[in-house]
mmCIF file of C-alpha atoms and ligand atoms in Angstrom:
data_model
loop_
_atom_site.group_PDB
_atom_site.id
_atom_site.type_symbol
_atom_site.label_atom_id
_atom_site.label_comp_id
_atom_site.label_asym_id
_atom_site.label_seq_id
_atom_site.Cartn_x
_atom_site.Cartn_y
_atom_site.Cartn_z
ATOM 1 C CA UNK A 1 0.000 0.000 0.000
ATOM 2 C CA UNK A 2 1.083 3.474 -0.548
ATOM 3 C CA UNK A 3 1.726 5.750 2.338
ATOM 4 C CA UNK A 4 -0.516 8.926 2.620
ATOM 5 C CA UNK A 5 1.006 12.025 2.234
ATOM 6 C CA UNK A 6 1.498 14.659 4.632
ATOM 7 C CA UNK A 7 3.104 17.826 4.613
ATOM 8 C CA UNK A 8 5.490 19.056 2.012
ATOM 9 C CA UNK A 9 4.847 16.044 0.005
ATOM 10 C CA UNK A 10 6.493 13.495 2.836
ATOM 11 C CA UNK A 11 4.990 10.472 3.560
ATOM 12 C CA UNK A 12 2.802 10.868 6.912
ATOM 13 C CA UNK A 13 5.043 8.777 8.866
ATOM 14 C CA UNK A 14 7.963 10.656 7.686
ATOM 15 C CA UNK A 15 6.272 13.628 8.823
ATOM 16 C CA UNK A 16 5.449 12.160 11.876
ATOM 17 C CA UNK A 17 9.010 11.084 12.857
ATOM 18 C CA UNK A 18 10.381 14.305 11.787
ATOM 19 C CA UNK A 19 7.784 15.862 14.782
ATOM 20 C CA UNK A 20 8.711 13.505 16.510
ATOM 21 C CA UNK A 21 12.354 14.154 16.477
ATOM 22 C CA UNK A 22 11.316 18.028 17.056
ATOM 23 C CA UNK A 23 9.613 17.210 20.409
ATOM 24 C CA UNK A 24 12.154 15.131 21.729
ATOM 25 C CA UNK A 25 14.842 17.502 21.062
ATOM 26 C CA UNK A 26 13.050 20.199 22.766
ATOM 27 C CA UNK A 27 11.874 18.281 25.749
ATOM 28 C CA UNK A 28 13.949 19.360 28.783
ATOM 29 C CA UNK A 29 14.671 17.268 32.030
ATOM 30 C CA UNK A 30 15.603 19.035 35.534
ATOM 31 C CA UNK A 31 17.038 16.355 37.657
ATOM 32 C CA UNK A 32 15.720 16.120 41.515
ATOM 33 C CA UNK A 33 12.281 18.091 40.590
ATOM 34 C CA UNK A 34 10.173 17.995 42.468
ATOM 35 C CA UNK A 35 12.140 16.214 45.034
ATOM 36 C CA UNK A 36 15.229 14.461 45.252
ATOM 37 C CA UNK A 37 15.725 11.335 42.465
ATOM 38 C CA UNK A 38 13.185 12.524 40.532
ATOM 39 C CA UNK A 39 13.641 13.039 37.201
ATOM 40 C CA UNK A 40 11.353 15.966 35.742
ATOM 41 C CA UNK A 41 10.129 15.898 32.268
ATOM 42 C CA UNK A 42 9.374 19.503 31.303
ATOM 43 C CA UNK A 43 7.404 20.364 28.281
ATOM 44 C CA UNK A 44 7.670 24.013 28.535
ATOM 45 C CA UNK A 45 11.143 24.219 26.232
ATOM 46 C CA UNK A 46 8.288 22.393 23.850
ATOM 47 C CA UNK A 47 5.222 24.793 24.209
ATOM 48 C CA UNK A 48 7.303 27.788 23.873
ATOM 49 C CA UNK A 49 8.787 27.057 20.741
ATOM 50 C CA UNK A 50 6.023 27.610 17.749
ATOM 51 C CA UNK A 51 6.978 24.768 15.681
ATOM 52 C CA UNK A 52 7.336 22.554 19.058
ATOM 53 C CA UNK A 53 3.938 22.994 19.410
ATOM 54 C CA UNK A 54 2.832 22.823 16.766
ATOM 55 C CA UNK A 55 4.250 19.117 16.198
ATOM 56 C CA UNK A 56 3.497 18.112 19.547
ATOM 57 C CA UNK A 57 -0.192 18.766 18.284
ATOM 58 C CA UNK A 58 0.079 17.147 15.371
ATOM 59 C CA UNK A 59 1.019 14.166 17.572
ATOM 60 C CA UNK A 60 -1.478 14.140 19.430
ATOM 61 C CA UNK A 61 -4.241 15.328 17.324
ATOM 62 C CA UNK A 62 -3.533 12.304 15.028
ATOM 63 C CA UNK A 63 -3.706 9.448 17.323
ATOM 64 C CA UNK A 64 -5.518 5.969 16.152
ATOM 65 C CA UNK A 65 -8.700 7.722 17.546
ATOM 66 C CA UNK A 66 -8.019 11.150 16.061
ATOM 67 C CA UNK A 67 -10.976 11.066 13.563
ATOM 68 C CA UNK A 68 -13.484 9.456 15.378
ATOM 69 C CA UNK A 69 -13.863 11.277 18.573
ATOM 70 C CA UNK A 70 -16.351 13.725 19.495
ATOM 71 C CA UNK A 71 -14.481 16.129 22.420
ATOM 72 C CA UNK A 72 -11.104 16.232 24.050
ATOM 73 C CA UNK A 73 -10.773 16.301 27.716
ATOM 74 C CA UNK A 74 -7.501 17.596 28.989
ATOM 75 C CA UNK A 75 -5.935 16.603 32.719
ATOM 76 C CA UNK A 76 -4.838 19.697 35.191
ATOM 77 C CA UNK A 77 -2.547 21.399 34.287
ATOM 78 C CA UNK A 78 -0.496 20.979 31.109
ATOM 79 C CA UNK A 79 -3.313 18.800 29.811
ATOM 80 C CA UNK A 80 -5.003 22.343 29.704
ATOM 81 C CA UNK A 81 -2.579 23.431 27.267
ATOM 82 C CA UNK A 82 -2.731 20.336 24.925
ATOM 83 C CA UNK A 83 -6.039 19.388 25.173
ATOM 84 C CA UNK A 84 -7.084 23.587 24.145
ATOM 85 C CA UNK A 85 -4.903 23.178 21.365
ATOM 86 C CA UNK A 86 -5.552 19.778 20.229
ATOM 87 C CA UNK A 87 -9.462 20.655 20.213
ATOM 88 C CA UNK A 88 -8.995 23.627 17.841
ATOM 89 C CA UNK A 89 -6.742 21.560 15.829
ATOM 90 C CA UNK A 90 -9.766 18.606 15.407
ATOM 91 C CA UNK A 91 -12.516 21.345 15.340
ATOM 92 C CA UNK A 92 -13.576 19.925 18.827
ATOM 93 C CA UNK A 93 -14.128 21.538 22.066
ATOM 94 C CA UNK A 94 -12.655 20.634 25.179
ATOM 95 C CA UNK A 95 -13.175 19.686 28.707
ATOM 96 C CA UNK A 96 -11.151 20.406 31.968
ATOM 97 C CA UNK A 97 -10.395 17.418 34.679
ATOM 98 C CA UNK A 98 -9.470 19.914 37.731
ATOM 99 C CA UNK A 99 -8.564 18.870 40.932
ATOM 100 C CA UNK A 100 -10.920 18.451 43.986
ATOM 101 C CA UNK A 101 -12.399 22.273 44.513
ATOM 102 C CA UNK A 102 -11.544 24.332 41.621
ATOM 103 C CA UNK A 103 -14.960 23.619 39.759
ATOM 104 C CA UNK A 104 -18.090 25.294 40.501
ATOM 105 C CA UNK A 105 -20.351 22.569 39.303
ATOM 106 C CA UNK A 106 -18.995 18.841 39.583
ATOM 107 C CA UNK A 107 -20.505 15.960 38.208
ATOM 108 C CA UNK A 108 -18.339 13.139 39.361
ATOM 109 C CA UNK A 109 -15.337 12.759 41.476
ATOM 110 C CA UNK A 110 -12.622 10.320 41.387
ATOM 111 C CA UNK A 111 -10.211 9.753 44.675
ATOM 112 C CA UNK A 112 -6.572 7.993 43.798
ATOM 113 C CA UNK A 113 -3.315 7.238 45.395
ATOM 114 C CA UNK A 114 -0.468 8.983 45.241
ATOM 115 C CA UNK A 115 3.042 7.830 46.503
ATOM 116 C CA UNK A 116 2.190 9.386 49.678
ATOM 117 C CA UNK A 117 -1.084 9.956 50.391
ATOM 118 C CA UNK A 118 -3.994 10.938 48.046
ATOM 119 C CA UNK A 119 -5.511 13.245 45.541
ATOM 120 C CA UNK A 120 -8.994 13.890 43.750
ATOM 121 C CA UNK A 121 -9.807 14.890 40.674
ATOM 122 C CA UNK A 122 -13.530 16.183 39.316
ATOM 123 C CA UNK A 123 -15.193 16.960 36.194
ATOM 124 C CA UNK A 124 -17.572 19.527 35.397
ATOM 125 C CA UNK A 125 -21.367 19.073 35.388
ATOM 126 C CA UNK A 126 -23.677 19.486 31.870
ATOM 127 C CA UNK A 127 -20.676 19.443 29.936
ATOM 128 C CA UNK A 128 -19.676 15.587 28.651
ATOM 129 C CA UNK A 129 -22.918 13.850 26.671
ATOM 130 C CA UNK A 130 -23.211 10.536 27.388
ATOM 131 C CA UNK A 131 -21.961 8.514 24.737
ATOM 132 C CA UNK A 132 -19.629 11.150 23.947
ATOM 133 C CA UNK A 133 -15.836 9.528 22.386
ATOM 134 C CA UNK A 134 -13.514 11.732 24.414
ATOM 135 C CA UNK A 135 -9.859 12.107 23.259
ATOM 136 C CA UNK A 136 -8.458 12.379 26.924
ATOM 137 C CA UNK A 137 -5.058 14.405 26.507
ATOM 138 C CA UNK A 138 -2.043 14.799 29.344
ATOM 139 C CA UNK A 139 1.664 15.564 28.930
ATOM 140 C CA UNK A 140 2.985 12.710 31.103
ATOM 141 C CA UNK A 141 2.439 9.090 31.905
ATOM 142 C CA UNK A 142 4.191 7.947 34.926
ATOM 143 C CA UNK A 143 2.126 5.311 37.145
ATOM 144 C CA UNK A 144 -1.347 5.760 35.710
ATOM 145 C CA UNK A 145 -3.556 7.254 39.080
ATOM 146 C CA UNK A 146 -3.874 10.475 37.295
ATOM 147 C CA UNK A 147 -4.702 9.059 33.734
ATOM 148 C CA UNK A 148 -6.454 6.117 34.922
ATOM 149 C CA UNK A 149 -8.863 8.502 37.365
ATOM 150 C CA UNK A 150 -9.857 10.261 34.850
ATOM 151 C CA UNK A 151 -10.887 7.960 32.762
ATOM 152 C CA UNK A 152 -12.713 6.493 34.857
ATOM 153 C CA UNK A 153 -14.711 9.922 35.548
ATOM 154 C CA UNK A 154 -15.030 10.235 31.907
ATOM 155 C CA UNK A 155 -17.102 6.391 32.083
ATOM 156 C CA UNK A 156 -18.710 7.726 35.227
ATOM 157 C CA UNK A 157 -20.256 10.408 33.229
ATOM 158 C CA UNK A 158 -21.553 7.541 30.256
ATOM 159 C CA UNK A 159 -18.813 9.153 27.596
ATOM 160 C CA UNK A 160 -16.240 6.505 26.380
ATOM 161 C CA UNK A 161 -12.834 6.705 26.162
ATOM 162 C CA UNK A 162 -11.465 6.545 22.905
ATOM 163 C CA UNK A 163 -7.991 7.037 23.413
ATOM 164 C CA UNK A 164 -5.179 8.137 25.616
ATOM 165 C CA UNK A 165 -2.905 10.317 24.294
ATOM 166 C CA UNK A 166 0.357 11.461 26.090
ATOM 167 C CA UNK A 167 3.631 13.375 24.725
ATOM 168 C CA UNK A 168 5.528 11.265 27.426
ATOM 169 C CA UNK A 169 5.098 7.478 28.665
ATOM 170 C CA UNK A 170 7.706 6.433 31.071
ATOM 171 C CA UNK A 171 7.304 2.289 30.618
ATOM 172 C CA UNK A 172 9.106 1.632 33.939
ATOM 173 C CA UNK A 173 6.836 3.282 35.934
ATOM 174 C CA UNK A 174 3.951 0.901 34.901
ATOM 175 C CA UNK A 175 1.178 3.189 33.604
ATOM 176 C CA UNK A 176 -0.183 1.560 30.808
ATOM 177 C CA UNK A 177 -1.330 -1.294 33.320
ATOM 178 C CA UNK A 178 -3.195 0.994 35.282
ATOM 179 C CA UNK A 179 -5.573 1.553 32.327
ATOM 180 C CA UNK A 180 -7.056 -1.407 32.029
ATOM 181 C CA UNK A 181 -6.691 -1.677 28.841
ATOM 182 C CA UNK A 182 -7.927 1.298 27.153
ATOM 183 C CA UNK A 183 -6.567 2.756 24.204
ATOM 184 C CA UNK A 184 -3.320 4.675 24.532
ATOM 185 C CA UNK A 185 -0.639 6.661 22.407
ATOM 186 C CA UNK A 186 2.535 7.769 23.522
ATOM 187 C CA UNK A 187 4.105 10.518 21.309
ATOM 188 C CA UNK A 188 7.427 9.797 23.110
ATOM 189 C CA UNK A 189 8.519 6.645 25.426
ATOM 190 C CA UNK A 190 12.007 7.259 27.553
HETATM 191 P P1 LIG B 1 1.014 9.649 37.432
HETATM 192 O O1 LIG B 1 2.033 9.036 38.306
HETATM 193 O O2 LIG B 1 0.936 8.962 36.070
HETATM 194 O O3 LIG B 1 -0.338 9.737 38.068
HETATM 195 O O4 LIG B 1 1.512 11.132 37.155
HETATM 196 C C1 LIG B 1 0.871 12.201 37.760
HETATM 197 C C2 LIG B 1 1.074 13.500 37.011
HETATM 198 O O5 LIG B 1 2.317 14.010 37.413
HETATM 199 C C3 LIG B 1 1.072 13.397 35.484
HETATM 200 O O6 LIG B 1 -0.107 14.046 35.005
HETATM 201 C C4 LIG B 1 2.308 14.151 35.059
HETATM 202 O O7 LIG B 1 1.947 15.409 34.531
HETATM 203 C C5 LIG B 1 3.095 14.388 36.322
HETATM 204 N N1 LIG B 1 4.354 13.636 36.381
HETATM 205 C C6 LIG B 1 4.588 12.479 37.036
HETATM 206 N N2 LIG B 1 5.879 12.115 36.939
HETATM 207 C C7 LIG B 1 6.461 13.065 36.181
HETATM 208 C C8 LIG B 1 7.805 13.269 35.698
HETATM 209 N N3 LIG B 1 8.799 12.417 36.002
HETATM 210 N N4 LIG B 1 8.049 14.352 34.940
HETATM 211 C C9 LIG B 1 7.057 15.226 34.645
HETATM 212 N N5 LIG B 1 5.794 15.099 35.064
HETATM 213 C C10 LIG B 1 5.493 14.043 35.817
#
């Protein structure tokens, strides 16, 4: 079979490995962040950088899922950023997942466990249809209680998730079994 073209005339996957190579070069790391022995993965050397994010959107944007969803639900706080611009890119809107007490109206809550301790995360009443295929969008996968909460909000509301998609997916950390086997796509794996 012939490969689809993308930009410039490149095959798609050309063009997606070239993006790809973009991203990783601009991702930064900033050893013992937030705390000592941990390795930070910071996408803001990506977002800054026009054609960084405009790649990193691309990514995204195009996962397995990418034509047949029908909003995009980005994860506090840098899944803000990618989920806004992901949305515009798929002429979708999007939806915030906010921690426990930032939303005015809350329509389900989801409690998960941290390395110490606990968070919650919530997401907003009247705004996900049931039924609704929701792109679910977040910079970084480490264990999975983030991702894996919210997805499971995202069911609690009677939307489906039809993918996953992360710039970052650190294997060792175990994420992807945390899922339970719903769709995901790492941009980048390290
Ligand atoms: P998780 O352990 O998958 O629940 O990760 C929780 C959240 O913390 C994710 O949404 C990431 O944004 C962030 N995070 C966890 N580990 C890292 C890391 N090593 N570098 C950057 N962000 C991280």
């Amino acid at each position: 079979m012939t490969p689809a073209t993308g930009r410039g005339g490149e095959t798609t996957d050309d063009a997606d490995e070239t993006d790809r190579a973009l991203v990783a070069d601009l991702l930064r790391t900033v050893p013992d962040f937030p705390k000592p022995g941990i390795l930070f993965w910071d996408l803001t050397t990506v977002l800054a950088d026009a054609a960084g994010l405009a790649a990193t959107t691309r990514l995204l944007g195009g996962t397995p899922a990418g034509g047949e969803v029908d909003v995009v639900v980005g994860i506090e706080a840098r899944g803000f950023l990618l989920g806004a611009a992901v949305a515009q890119a798929l002429g979708l809107g999007v939806v915030p997942v906010r921690k426990q007490g930032k939303l005015p109206a809350v329509a389900a809550s989801r409690s998960y466990d941290l390395e110490y301790g606990s968070a919650t995360l919530e997401l907003p009443a009247d705004v996900l249809a049931p039924g609704a295929r929701v792109l679910l969008v977040d910079d970084v996968l480490a264990t999975g209680g983030t991702a894996g909460a919210a997805c499971d909000l995202v069911e609690e509301c009677g939307a489906t998730v039809a993918s996953l998609a992360v710039v970052l997916e650190l294997p060792e950390l175990g994420g992807r079994g945390r899922l339970d086997g719903r769709p995901l796509h790492a941009v980048l794996q390290r």
